[in-house]
Tab-separated table of N, CA and C in Angstrom:
chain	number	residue	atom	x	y	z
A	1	UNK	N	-28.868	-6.174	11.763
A	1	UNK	CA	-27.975	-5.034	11.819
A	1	UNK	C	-27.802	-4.467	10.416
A	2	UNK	N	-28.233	-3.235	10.370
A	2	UNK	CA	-27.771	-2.397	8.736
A	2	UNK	C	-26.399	-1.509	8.945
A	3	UNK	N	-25.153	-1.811	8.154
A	3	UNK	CA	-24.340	-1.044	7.924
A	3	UNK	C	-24.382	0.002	6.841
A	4	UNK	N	-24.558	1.104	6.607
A	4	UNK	CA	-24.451	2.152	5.392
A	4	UNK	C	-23.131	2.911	5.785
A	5	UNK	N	-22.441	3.119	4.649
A	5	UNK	CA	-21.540	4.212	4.186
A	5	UNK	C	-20.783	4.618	2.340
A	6	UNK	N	-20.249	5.713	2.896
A	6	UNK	CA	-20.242	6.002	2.199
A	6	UNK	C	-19.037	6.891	1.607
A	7	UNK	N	-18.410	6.743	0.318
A	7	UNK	CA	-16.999	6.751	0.041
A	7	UNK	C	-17.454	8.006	-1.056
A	8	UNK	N	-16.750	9.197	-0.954
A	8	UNK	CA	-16.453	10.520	-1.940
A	8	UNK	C	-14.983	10.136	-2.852
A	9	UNK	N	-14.929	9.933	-3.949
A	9	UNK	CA	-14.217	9.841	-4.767
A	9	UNK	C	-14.239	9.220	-6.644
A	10	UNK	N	-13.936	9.353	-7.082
A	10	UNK	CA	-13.928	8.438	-8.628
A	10	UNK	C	-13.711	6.885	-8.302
A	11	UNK	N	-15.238	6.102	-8.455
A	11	UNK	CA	-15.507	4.600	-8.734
A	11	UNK	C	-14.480	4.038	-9.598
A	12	UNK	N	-13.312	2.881	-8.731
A	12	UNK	CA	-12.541	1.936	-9.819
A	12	UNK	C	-13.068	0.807	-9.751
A	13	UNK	N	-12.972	0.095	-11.049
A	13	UNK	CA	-13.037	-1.139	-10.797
A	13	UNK	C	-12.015	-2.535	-10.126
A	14	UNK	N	-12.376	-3.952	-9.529
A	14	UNK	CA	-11.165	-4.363	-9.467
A	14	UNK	C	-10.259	-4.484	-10.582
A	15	UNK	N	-9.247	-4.622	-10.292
A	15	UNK	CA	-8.193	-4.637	-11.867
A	15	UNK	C	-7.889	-6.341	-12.305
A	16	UNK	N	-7.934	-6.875	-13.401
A	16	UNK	CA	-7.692	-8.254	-13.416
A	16	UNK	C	-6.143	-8.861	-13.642
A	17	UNK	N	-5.849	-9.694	-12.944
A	17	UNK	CA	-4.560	-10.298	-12.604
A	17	UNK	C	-4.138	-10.156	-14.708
A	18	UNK	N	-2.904	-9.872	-14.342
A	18	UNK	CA	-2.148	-9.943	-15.644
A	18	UNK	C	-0.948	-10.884	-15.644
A	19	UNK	N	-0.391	-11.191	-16.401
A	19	UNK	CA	1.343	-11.925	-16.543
A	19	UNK	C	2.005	-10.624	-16.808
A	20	UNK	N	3.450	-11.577	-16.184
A	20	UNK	CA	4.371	-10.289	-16.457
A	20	UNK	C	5.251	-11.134	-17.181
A	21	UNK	N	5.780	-9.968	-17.487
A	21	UNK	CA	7.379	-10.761	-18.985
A	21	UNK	C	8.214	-11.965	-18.289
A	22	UNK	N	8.374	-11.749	-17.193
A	22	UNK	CA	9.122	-12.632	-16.223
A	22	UNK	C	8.268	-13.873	-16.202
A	23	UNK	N	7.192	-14.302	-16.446
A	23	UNK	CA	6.075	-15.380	-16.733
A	23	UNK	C	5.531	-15.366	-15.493
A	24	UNK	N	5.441	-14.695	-14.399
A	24	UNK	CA	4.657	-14.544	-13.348
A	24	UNK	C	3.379	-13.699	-13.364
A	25	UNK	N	2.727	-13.732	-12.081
A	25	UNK	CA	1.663	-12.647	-11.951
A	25	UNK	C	1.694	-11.525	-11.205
A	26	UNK	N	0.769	-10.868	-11.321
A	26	UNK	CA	0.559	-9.397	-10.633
A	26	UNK	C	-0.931	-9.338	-10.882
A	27	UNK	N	-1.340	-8.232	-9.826
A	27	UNK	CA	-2.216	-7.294	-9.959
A	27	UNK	C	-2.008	-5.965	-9.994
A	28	UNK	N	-2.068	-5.532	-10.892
A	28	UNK	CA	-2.065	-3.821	-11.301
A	28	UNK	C	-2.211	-2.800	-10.018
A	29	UNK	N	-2.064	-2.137	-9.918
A	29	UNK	CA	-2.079	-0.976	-8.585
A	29	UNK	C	-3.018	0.415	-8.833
A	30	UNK	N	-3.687	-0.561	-10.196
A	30	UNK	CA	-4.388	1.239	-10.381
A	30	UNK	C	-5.465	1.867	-9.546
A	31	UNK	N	-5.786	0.622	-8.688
A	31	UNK	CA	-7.388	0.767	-7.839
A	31	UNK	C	-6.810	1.264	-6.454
A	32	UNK	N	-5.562	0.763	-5.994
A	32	UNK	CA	-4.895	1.021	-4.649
A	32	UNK	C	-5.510	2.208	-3.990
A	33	UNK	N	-5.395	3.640	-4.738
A	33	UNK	CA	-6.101	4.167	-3.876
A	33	UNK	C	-7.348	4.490	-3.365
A	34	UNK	N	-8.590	3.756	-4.582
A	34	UNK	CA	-9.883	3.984	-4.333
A	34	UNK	C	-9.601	3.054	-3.152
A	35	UNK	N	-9.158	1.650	-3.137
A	35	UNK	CA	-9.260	0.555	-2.245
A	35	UNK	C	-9.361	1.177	-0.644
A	36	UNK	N	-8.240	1.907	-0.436
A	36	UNK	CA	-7.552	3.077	0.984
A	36	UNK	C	-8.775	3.665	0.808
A	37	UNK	N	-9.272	4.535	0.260
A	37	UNK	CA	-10.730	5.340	0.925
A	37	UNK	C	-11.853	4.116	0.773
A	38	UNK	N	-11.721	3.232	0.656
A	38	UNK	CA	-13.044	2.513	1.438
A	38	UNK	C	-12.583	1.862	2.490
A	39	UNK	N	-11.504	1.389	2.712
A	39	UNK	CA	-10.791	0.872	3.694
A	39	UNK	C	-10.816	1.861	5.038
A	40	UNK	N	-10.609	3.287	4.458
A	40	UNK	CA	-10.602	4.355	5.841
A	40	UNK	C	-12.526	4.224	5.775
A	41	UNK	N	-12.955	4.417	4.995
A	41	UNK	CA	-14.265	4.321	5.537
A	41	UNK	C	-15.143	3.211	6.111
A	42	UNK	N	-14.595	2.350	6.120
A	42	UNK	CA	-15.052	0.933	6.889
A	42	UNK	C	-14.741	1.445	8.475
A	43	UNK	N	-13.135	1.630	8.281
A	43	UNK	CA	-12.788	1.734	9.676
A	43	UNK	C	-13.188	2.752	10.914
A	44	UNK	N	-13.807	3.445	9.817
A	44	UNK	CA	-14.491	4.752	10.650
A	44	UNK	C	-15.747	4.022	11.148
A	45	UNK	N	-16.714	3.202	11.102
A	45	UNK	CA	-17.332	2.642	11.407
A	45	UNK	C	-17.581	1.934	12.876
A	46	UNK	N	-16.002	1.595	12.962
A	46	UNK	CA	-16.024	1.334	13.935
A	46	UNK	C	-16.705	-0.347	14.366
A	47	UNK	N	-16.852	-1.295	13.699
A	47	UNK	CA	-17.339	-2.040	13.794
A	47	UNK	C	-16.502	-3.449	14.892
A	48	UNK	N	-17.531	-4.231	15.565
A	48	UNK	CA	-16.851	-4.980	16.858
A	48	UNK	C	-16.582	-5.704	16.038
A	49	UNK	N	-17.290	-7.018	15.018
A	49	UNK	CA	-17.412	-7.856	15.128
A	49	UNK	C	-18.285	-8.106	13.326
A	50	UNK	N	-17.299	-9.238	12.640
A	50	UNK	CA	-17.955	-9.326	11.064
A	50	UNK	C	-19.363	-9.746	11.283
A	51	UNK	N	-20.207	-9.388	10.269
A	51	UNK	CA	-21.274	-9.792	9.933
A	51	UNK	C	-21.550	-11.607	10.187
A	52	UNK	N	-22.240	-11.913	10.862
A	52	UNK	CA	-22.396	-14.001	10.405
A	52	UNK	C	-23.443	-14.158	9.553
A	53	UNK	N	-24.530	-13.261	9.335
A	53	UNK	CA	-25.673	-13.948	9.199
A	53	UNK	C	-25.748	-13.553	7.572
A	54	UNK	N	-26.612	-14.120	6.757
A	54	UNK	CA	-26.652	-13.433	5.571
A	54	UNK	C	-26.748	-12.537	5.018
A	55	UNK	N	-26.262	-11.961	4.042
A	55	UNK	CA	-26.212	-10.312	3.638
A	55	UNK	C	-26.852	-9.880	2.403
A	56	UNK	N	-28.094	-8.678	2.522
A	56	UNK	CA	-28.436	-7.871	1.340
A	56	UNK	C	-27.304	-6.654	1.195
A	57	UNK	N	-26.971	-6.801	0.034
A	57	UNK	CA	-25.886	-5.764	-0.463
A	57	UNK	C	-26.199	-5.030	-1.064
A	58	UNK	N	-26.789	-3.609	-1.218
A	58	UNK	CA	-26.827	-2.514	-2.183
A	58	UNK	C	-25.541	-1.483	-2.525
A	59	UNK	N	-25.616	-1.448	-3.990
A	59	UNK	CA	-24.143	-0.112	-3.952
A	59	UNK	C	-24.801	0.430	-4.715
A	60	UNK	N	-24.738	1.912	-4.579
A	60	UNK	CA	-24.620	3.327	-5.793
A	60	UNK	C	-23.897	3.585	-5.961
A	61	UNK	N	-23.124	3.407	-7.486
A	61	UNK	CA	-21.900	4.092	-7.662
A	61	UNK	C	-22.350	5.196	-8.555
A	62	UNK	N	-21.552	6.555	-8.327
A	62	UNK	CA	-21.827	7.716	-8.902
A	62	UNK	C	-20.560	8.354	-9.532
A	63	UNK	N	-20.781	8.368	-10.948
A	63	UNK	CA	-19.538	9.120	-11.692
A	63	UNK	C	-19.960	10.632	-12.173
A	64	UNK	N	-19.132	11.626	-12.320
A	64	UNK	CA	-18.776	12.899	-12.923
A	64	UNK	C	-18.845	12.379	-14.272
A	65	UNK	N	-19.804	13.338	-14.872
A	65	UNK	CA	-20.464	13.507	-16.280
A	65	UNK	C	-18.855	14.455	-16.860
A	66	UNK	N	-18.603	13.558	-17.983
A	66	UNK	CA	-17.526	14.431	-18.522
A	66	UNK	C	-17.964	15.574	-19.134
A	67	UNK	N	-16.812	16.406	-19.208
A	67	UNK	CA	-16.993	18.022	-19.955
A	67	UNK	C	-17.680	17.945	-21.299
A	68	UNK	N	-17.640	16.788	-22.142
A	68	UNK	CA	-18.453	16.611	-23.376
A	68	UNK	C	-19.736	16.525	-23.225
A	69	UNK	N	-20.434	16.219	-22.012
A	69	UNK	CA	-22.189	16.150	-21.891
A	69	UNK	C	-22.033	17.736	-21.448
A	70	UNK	N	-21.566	18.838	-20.967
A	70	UNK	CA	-21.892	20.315	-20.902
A	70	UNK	C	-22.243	21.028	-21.796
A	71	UNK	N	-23.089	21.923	-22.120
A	71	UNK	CA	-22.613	22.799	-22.812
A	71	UNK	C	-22.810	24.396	-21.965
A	72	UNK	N	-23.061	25.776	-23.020
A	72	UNK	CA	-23.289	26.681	-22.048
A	72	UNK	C	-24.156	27.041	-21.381
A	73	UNK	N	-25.071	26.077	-21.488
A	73	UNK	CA	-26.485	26.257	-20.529
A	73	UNK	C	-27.025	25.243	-20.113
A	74	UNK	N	-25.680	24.172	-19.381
A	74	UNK	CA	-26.109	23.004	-18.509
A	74	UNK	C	-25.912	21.935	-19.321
A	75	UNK	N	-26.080	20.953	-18.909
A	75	UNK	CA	-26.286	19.492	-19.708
A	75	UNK	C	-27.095	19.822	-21.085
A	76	UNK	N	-26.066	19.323	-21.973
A	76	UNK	CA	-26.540	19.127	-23.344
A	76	UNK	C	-27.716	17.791	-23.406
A	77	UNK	N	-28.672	18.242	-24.709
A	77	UNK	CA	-29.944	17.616	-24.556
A	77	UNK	C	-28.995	16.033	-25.173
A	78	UNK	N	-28.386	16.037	-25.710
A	78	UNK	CA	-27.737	14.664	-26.642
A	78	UNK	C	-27.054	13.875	-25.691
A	79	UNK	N	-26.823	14.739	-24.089
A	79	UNK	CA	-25.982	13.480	-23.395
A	79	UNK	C	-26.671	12.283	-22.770
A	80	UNK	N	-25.522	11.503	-22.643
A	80	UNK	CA	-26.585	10.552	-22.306
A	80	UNK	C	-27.525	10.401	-21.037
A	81	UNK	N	-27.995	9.664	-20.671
A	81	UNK	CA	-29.015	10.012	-19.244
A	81	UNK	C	-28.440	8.894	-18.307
A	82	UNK	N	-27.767	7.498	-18.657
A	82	UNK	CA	-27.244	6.240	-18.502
A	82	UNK	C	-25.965	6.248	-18.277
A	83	UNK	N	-25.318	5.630	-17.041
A	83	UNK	CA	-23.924	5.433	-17.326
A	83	UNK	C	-23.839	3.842	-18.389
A	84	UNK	N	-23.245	3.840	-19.132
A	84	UNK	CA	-23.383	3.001	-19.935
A	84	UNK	C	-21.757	2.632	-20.620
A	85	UNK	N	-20.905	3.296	-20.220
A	85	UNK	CA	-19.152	2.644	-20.489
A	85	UNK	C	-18.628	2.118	-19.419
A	86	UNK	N	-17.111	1.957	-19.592
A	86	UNK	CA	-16.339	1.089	-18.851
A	86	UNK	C	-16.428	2.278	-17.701
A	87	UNK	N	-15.922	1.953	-16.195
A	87	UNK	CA	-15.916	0.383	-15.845
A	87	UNK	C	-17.217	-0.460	-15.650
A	88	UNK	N	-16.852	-1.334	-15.807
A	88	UNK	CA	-18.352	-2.992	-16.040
A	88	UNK	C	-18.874	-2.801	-14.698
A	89	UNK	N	-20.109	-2.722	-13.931
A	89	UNK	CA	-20.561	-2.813	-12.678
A	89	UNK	C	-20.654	-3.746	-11.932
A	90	UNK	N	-20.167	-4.716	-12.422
A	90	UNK	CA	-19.583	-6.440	-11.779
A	90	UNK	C	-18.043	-6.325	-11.185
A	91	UNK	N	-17.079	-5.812	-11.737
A	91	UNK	CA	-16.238	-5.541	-11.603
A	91	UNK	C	-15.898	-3.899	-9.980
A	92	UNK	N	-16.997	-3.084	-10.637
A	92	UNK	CA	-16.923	-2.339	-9.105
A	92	UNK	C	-17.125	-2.779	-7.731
A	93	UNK	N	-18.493	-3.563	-8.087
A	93	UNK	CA	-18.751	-4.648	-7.221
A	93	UNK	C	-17.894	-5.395	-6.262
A	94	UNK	N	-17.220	-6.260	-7.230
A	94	UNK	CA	-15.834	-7.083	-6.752
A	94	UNK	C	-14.698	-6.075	-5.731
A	95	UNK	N	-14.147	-5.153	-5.893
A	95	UNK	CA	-13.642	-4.246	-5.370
A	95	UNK	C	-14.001	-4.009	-4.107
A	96	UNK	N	-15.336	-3.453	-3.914
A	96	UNK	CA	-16.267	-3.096	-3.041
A	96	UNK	C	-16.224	-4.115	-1.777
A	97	UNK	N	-16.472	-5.304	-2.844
A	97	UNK	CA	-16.646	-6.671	-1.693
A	97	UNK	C	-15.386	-7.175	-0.888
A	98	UNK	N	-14.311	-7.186	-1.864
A	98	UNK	CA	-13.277	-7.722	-1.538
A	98	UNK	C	-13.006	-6.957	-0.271
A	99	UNK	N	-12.622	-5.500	-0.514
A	99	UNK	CA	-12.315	-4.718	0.745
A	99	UNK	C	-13.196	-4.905	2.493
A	100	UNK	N	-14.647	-5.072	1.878
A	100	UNK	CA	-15.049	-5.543	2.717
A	100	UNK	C	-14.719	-6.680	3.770
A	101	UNK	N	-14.660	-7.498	2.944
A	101	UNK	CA	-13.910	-9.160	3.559
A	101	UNK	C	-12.354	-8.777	4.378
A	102	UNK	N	-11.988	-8.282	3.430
A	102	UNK	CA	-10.301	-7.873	3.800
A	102	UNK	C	-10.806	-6.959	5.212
A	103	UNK	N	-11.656	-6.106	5.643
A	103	UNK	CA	-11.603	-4.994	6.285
A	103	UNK	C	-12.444	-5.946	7.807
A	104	UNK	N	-13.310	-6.774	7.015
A	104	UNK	CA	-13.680	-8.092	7.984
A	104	UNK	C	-14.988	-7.327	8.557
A	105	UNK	N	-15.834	-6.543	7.722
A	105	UNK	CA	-16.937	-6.530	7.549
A	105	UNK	C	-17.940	-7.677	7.686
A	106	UNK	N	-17.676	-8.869	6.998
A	106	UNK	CA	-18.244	-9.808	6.931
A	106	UNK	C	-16.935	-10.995	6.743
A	107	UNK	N	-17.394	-11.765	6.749
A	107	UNK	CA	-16.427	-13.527	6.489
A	107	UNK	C	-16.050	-13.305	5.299
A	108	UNK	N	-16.746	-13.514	4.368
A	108	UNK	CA	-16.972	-13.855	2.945
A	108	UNK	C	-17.993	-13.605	2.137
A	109	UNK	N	-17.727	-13.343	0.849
A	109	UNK	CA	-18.505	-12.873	-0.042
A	109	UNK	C	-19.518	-13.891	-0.277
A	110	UNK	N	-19.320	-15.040	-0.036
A	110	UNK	CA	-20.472	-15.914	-0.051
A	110	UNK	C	-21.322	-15.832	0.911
A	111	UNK	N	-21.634	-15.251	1.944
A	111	UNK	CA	-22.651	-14.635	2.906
A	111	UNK	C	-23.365	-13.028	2.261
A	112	UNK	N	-23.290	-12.632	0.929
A	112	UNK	CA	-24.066	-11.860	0.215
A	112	UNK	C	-25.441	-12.908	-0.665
A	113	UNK	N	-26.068	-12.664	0.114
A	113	UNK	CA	-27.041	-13.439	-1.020
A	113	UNK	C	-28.135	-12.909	-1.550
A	114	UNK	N	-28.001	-11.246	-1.578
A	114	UNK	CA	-28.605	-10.499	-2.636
A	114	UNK	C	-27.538	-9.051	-2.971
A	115	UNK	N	-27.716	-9.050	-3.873
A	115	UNK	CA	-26.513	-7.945	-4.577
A	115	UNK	C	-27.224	-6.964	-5.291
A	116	UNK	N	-27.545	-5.674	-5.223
A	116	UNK	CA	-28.122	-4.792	-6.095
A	116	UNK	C	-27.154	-3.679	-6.095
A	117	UNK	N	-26.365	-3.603	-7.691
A	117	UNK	CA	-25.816	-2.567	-8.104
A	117	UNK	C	-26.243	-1.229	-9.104
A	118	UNK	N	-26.390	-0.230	-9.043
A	118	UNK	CA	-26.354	1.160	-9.775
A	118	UNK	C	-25.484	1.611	-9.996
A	119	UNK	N	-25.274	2.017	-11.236
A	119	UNK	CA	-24.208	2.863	-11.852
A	119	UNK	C	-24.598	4.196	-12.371
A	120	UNK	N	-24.305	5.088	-12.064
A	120	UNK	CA	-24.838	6.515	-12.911
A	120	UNK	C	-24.393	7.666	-12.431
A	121	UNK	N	-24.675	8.691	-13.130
A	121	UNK	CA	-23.797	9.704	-13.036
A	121	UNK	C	-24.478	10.860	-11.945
A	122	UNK	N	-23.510	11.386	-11.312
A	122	UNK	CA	-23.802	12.480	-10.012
A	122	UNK	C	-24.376	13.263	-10.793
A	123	UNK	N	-25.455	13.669	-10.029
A	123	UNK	CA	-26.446	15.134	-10.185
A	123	UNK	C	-26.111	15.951	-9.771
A	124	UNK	N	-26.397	17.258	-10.329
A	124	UNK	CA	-26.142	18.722	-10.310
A	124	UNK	C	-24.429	18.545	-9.033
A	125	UNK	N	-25.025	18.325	-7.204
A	125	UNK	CA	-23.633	19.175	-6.593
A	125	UNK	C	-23.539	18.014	-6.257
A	126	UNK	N	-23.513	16.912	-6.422
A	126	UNK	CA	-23.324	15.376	-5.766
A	126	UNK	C	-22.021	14.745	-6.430
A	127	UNK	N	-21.430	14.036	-5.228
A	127	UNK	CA	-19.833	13.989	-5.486
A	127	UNK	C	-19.868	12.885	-6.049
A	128	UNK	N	-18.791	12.699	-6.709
A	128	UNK	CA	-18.936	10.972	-7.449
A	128	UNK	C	-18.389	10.609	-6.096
A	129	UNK	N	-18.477	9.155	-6.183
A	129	UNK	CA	-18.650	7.643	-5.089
A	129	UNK	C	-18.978	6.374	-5.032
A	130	UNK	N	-19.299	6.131	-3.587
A	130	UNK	CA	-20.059	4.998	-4.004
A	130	UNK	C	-20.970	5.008	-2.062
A	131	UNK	N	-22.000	4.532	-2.551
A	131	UNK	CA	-23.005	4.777	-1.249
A	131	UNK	C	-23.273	3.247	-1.301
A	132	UNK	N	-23.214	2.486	0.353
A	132	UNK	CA	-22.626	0.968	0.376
A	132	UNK	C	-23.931	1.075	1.167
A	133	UNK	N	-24.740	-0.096	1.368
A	133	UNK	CA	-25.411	0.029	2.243
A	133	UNK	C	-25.946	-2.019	2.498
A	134	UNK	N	-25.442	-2.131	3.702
A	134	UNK	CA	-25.869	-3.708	3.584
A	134	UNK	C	-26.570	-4.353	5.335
A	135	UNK	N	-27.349	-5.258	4.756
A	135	UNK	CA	-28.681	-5.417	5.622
A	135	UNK	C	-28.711	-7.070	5.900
């Protein structure tokens, strides 16, 4: 069985547990809402029943080239061609997966036993995202 989909919005990464002054923990809330649009897009899916068997995992994540790679006649020749800053593509990953599990896509992330991630930036009319596709 191949599941593909696919989420229109700005790629977060998961956020990592912090302490708080109180000497407890948290997790930050900054991802909450990328989390909700993959969460609505799982569920649109419609799926009976999690994955059992082992899983190939591919993601494309696609970011918006900031206003500094423009100039007035398209992409400046000096920008880069690479997404190559934060966020880390291990970390989008994690996000990606977790929701999955949570959404009960599959059991557990330990039933991925191939992972291929891309990071890079949307072309010309292509929305940033992330295009999920697992086999």
């Amino acid at each position: 069985m191949t599941v593909k989909f696919r989420v229109d919005g700005d790629p977060k990464p998961q956020p990592r547990v912090r302490r708080s002054r109180q000497g407890g923990v948290y997790t930050p809330t900054t991802a909450d809402g990328w989390r909700m649009l993959i969460a609505v897009a799982i569920r649109e899916l419609n799926l009976s029943d999690p994955i059992v068997d082992p899983i190939r995992m591919g993601m494309t994540f696609m970011f918006r080239r900031p206003k500094s790679h423009m100039g007035k006649r398209g992409l400046r020749k000096s920008a880069p061609v690479h997404h190559t800053s934060k966020p880390d593509v291990d970390n989008l990953c994690k996000l990606v997966m977790d929701v999955c599990t949570q959404m009960r896509v599959y059991n557990d992330d330990s039933q991925v036993i191939v992972l291929s991630a891309i990071k890079r930036f949307a072309c010309n009319d292509e929305l940033p995202g992330v295009s999920v596709c697992l086999g």
